[in-house]
């Protein structure tokens, strides 16, 4: 039963995400999933606790839900930023010469696209032709550096500037 509940909750979380991404909210798609998926996860936890009490079934059900949610987030963020997917989407409209396809893959175009995405998601803003990190970017970077340190990944020299 915990397996069915966890899988059902995951499908419900995806359904919530599909609704929330269509709302005009100034937050990233990952945060949009976390909002809907988090609410569904809380409901799942309550349902599992009512049915099983504190037990291994509750831990297993929540772990499965968390794993599936993380996999889903990874896959849709991978698709959003994938050069291959971008090229395939452009080819959907018909055959294109290589120059047109590689135009988007040029590093300057990729950087410009990523900067637009960072600005849209509230991590940076433009001031006088320069990009300025916002507090959300600083918190994310601090968390990233802390995790790298905890996990034993050495920081490269360029990260220490």
mmCIF file of C-alpha atoms in Angstrom:
data_model
loop_
_atom_site.group_PDB
_atom_site.id
_atom_site.type_symbol
_atom_site.label_atom_id
_atom_site.label_comp_id
_atom_site.label_asym_id
_atom_site.label_seq_id
_atom_site.Cartn_x
_atom_site.Cartn_y
_atom_site.Cartn_z
ATOM 1 C CA UNK A 1 0.000 0.000 0.000
ATOM 2 C CA UNK A 2 2.862 2.427 0.812
ATOM 3 C CA UNK A 3 4.255 1.813 -2.678
ATOM 4 C CA UNK A 4 0.944 2.675 -4.352
ATOM 5 C CA UNK A 5 0.539 5.766 -2.156
ATOM 6 C CA UNK A 6 4.061 6.970 -2.951
ATOM 7 C CA UNK A 7 3.675 6.447 -6.699
ATOM 8 C CA UNK A 8 0.254 8.100 -6.649
ATOM 9 C CA UNK A 9 1.609 11.041 -4.665
ATOM 10 C CA UNK A 10 4.423 11.444 -7.181
ATOM 11 C CA UNK A 11 1.957 11.491 -10.087
ATOM 12 C CA UNK A 12 -0.145 14.030 -8.191
ATOM 13 C CA UNK A 13 2.983 16.168 -7.603
ATOM 14 C CA UNK A 14 3.710 16.116 -11.348
ATOM 15 C CA UNK A 15 0.103 17.113 -11.985
ATOM 16 C CA UNK A 16 0.475 20.020 -9.554
ATOM 17 C CA UNK A 17 3.685 21.035 -11.293
ATOM 18 C CA UNK A 18 1.982 21.007 -14.678
ATOM 19 C CA UNK A 19 -0.613 23.432 -13.311
ATOM 20 C CA UNK A 20 1.834 25.665 -11.415
ATOM 21 C CA UNK A 21 4.224 26.108 -14.390
ATOM 22 C CA UNK A 22 1.383 27.732 -16.308
ATOM 23 C CA UNK A 23 0.846 30.391 -13.631
ATOM 24 C CA UNK A 24 2.581 33.760 -14.104
ATOM 25 C CA UNK A 25 4.813 33.460 -11.033
ATOM 26 C CA UNK A 26 8.294 35.007 -10.783
ATOM 27 C CA UNK A 27 9.932 31.760 -9.596
ATOM 28 C CA UNK A 28 11.929 29.042 -11.341
ATOM 29 C CA UNK A 29 10.431 25.753 -12.480
ATOM 30 C CA UNK A 30 12.376 23.908 -9.786
ATOM 31 C CA UNK A 31 10.843 26.075 -7.046
ATOM 32 C CA UNK A 32 7.452 25.614 -8.687
ATOM 33 C CA UNK A 33 7.848 21.837 -8.376
ATOM 34 C CA UNK A 34 9.115 22.100 -4.802
ATOM 35 C CA UNK A 35 6.032 24.124 -3.823
ATOM 36 C CA UNK A 36 3.525 21.661 -5.302
ATOM 37 C CA UNK A 37 5.594 18.552 -4.661
ATOM 38 C CA UNK A 38 6.368 19.649 -1.121
ATOM 39 C CA UNK A 39 2.667 20.051 -0.318
ATOM 40 C CA UNK A 40 1.942 16.611 -1.778
ATOM 41 C CA UNK A 41 4.923 15.186 0.144
ATOM 42 C CA UNK A 42 3.525 16.518 3.428
ATOM 43 C CA UNK A 43 0.150 14.935 2.653
ATOM 44 C CA UNK A 44 1.887 11.664 1.781
ATOM 45 C CA UNK A 45 3.822 11.750 5.059
ATOM 46 C CA UNK A 46 0.612 12.315 7.030
ATOM 47 C CA UNK A 47 -1.205 9.517 5.208
ATOM 48 C CA UNK A 48 1.670 7.089 5.732
ATOM 49 C CA UNK A 49 1.971 8.003 9.407
ATOM 50 C CA UNK A 50 -1.773 7.477 9.944
ATOM 51 C CA UNK A 51 -1.662 4.093 8.191
ATOM 52 C CA UNK A 52 1.648 2.738 9.501
ATOM 53 C CA UNK A 53 2.740 4.852 12.466
ATOM 54 C CA UNK A 54 6.469 5.376 12.756
ATOM 55 C CA UNK A 55 7.781 2.475 10.710
ATOM 56 C CA UNK A 56 10.014 1.401 7.876
ATOM 57 C CA UNK A 57 7.059 1.659 5.471
ATOM 58 C CA UNK A 58 6.833 5.399 6.148
ATOM 59 C CA UNK A 59 10.566 5.837 5.562
ATOM 60 C CA UNK A 60 10.443 3.727 2.395
ATOM 61 C CA UNK A 61 7.417 5.582 1.025
ATOM 62 C CA UNK A 62 8.903 9.007 1.670
ATOM 63 C CA UNK A 63 12.310 7.949 0.328
ATOM 64 C CA UNK A 64 10.702 6.667 -2.879
ATOM 65 C CA UNK A 65 8.720 9.889 -3.284
ATOM 66 C CA UNK A 66 11.860 11.975 -2.681
ATOM 67 C CA UNK A 67 13.909 9.887 -5.136
ATOM 68 C CA UNK A 68 11.271 10.134 -7.869
ATOM 69 C CA UNK A 69 10.908 13.868 -7.267
ATOM 70 C CA UNK A 70 14.662 14.407 -7.506
ATOM 71 C CA UNK A 71 14.818 12.333 -10.689
ATOM 72 C CA UNK A 72 11.960 14.350 -12.193
ATOM 73 C CA UNK A 73 13.632 17.672 -11.298
ATOM 74 C CA UNK A 74 16.938 16.445 -12.740
ATOM 75 C CA UNK A 75 15.323 15.333 -15.976
ATOM 76 C CA UNK A 76 13.328 18.485 -16.648
ATOM 77 C CA UNK A 77 16.247 20.769 -15.762
ATOM 78 C CA UNK A 78 18.483 18.668 -18.018
ATOM 79 C CA UNK A 79 16.010 19.036 -20.864
ATOM 80 C CA UNK A 80 15.714 22.809 -20.329
ATOM 81 C CA UNK A 81 19.468 23.332 -20.643
ATOM 82 C CA UNK A 82 20.342 20.560 -23.106
ATOM 83 C CA UNK A 83 21.931 21.611 -26.388
ATOM 84 C CA UNK A 84 20.874 18.315 -27.970
ATOM 85 C CA UNK A 85 17.237 18.757 -27.006
ATOM 86 C CA UNK A 86 17.357 22.346 -28.218
ATOM 87 C CA UNK A 87 18.636 21.233 -31.629
ATOM 88 C CA UNK A 88 16.042 18.477 -31.892
ATOM 89 C CA UNK A 89 13.278 20.945 -31.067
ATOM 90 C CA UNK A 90 14.523 23.263 -33.814
ATOM 91 C CA UNK A 91 14.591 20.348 -36.259
ATOM 92 C CA UNK A 92 10.971 19.596 -35.453
ATOM 93 C CA UNK A 93 9.928 22.347 -37.859
ATOM 94 C CA UNK A 94 11.905 20.751 -40.696
ATOM 95 C CA UNK A 95 15.440 20.208 -42.012
ATOM 96 C CA UNK A 96 18.029 22.888 -41.210
ATOM 97 C CA UNK A 97 21.638 23.360 -42.313
ATOM 98 C CA UNK A 98 24.391 22.708 -39.787
ATOM 99 C CA UNK A 99 25.277 26.415 -39.530
ATOM 100 C CA UNK A 100 21.784 27.233 -38.276
ATOM 101 C CA UNK A 101 21.864 24.417 -35.731
ATOM 102 C CA UNK A 102 25.326 25.253 -34.384
ATOM 103 C CA UNK A 103 24.484 28.957 -34.213
ATOM 104 C CA UNK A 104 22.658 28.415 -30.904
ATOM 105 C CA UNK A 105 25.393 26.146 -29.568
ATOM 106 C CA UNK A 106 28.080 28.829 -29.844
ATOM 107 C CA UNK A 107 29.440 29.547 -26.399
ATOM 108 C CA UNK A 108 28.449 33.224 -26.444
ATOM 109 C CA UNK A 109 24.859 32.322 -27.315
ATOM 110 C CA UNK A 110 24.824 29.674 -24.594
ATOM 111 C CA UNK A 111 26.165 32.139 -22.023
ATOM 112 C CA UNK A 112 23.616 34.761 -23.082
ATOM 113 C CA UNK A 113 20.812 32.212 -22.752
ATOM 114 C CA UNK A 114 22.016 31.146 -19.287
ATOM 115 C CA UNK A 115 22.338 34.767 -18.148
ATOM 116 C CA UNK A 116 18.759 35.447 -19.278
ATOM 117 C CA UNK A 117 17.612 32.393 -17.350
ATOM 118 C CA UNK A 118 19.498 33.484 -14.202
ATOM 119 C CA UNK A 119 17.955 36.950 -14.444
ATOM 120 C CA UNK A 120 14.462 35.558 -15.048
ATOM 121 C CA UNK A 121 14.816 33.274 -12.030
ATOM 122 C CA UNK A 122 15.924 36.101 -9.738
ATOM 123 C CA UNK A 123 19.595 35.218 -9.265
ATOM 124 C CA UNK A 124 21.145 38.218 -11.048
ATOM 125 C CA UNK A 125 20.183 41.640 -12.386
ATOM 126 C CA UNK A 126 21.773 43.980 -14.899
ATOM 127 C CA UNK A 127 23.135 47.319 -13.681
ATOM 128 C CA UNK A 128 24.990 49.580 -16.083
ATOM 129 C CA UNK A 129 25.803 46.757 -18.485
ATOM 130 C CA UNK A 130 27.155 44.518 -15.704
ATOM 131 C CA UNK A 131 25.608 41.504 -14.027
ATOM 132 C CA UNK A 132 25.126 41.748 -10.272
ATOM 133 C CA UNK A 133 24.387 38.672 -8.152
ATOM 134 C CA UNK A 134 21.343 38.967 -5.908
ATOM 135 C CA UNK A 135 21.098 37.605 -2.384
ATOM 136 C CA UNK A 136 19.486 34.398 -3.673
ATOM 137 C CA UNK A 137 22.562 33.753 -5.846
ATOM 138 C CA UNK A 138 24.871 34.449 -2.927
ATOM 139 C CA UNK A 139 22.957 32.011 -0.695
ATOM 140 C CA UNK A 140 22.960 29.350 -3.413
ATOM 141 C CA UNK A 141 26.680 29.807 -4.028
ATOM 142 C CA UNK A 142 27.440 29.633 -0.291
ATOM 143 C CA UNK A 143 25.418 26.415 -0.022
ATOM 144 C CA UNK A 144 27.200 24.995 -3.068
ATOM 145 C CA UNK A 145 30.646 25.806 -1.643
ATOM 146 C CA UNK A 146 29.643 24.341 1.744
ATOM 147 C CA UNK A 147 28.426 21.132 0.121
ATOM 148 C CA UNK A 148 31.580 20.843 -1.975
ATOM 149 C CA UNK A 149 33.657 21.246 1.176
ATOM 150 C CA UNK A 150 31.575 18.747 3.177
ATOM 151 C CA UNK A 151 31.723 16.213 0.340
ATOM 152 C CA UNK A 152 35.488 16.653 0.001
ATOM 153 C CA UNK A 153 35.558 18.190 -3.469
ATOM 154 C CA UNK A 154 38.444 20.606 -3.712
ATOM 155 C CA UNK A 155 37.669 24.085 -4.948
ATOM 156 C CA UNK A 156 39.551 25.090 -8.072
ATOM 157 C CA UNK A 157 41.624 28.273 -8.043
ATOM 158 C CA UNK A 158 39.052 30.105 -10.185
ATOM 159 C CA UNK A 159 36.409 29.488 -7.492
ATOM 160 C CA UNK A 160 38.517 31.234 -4.833
ATOM 161 C CA UNK A 161 38.693 34.659 -6.504
#
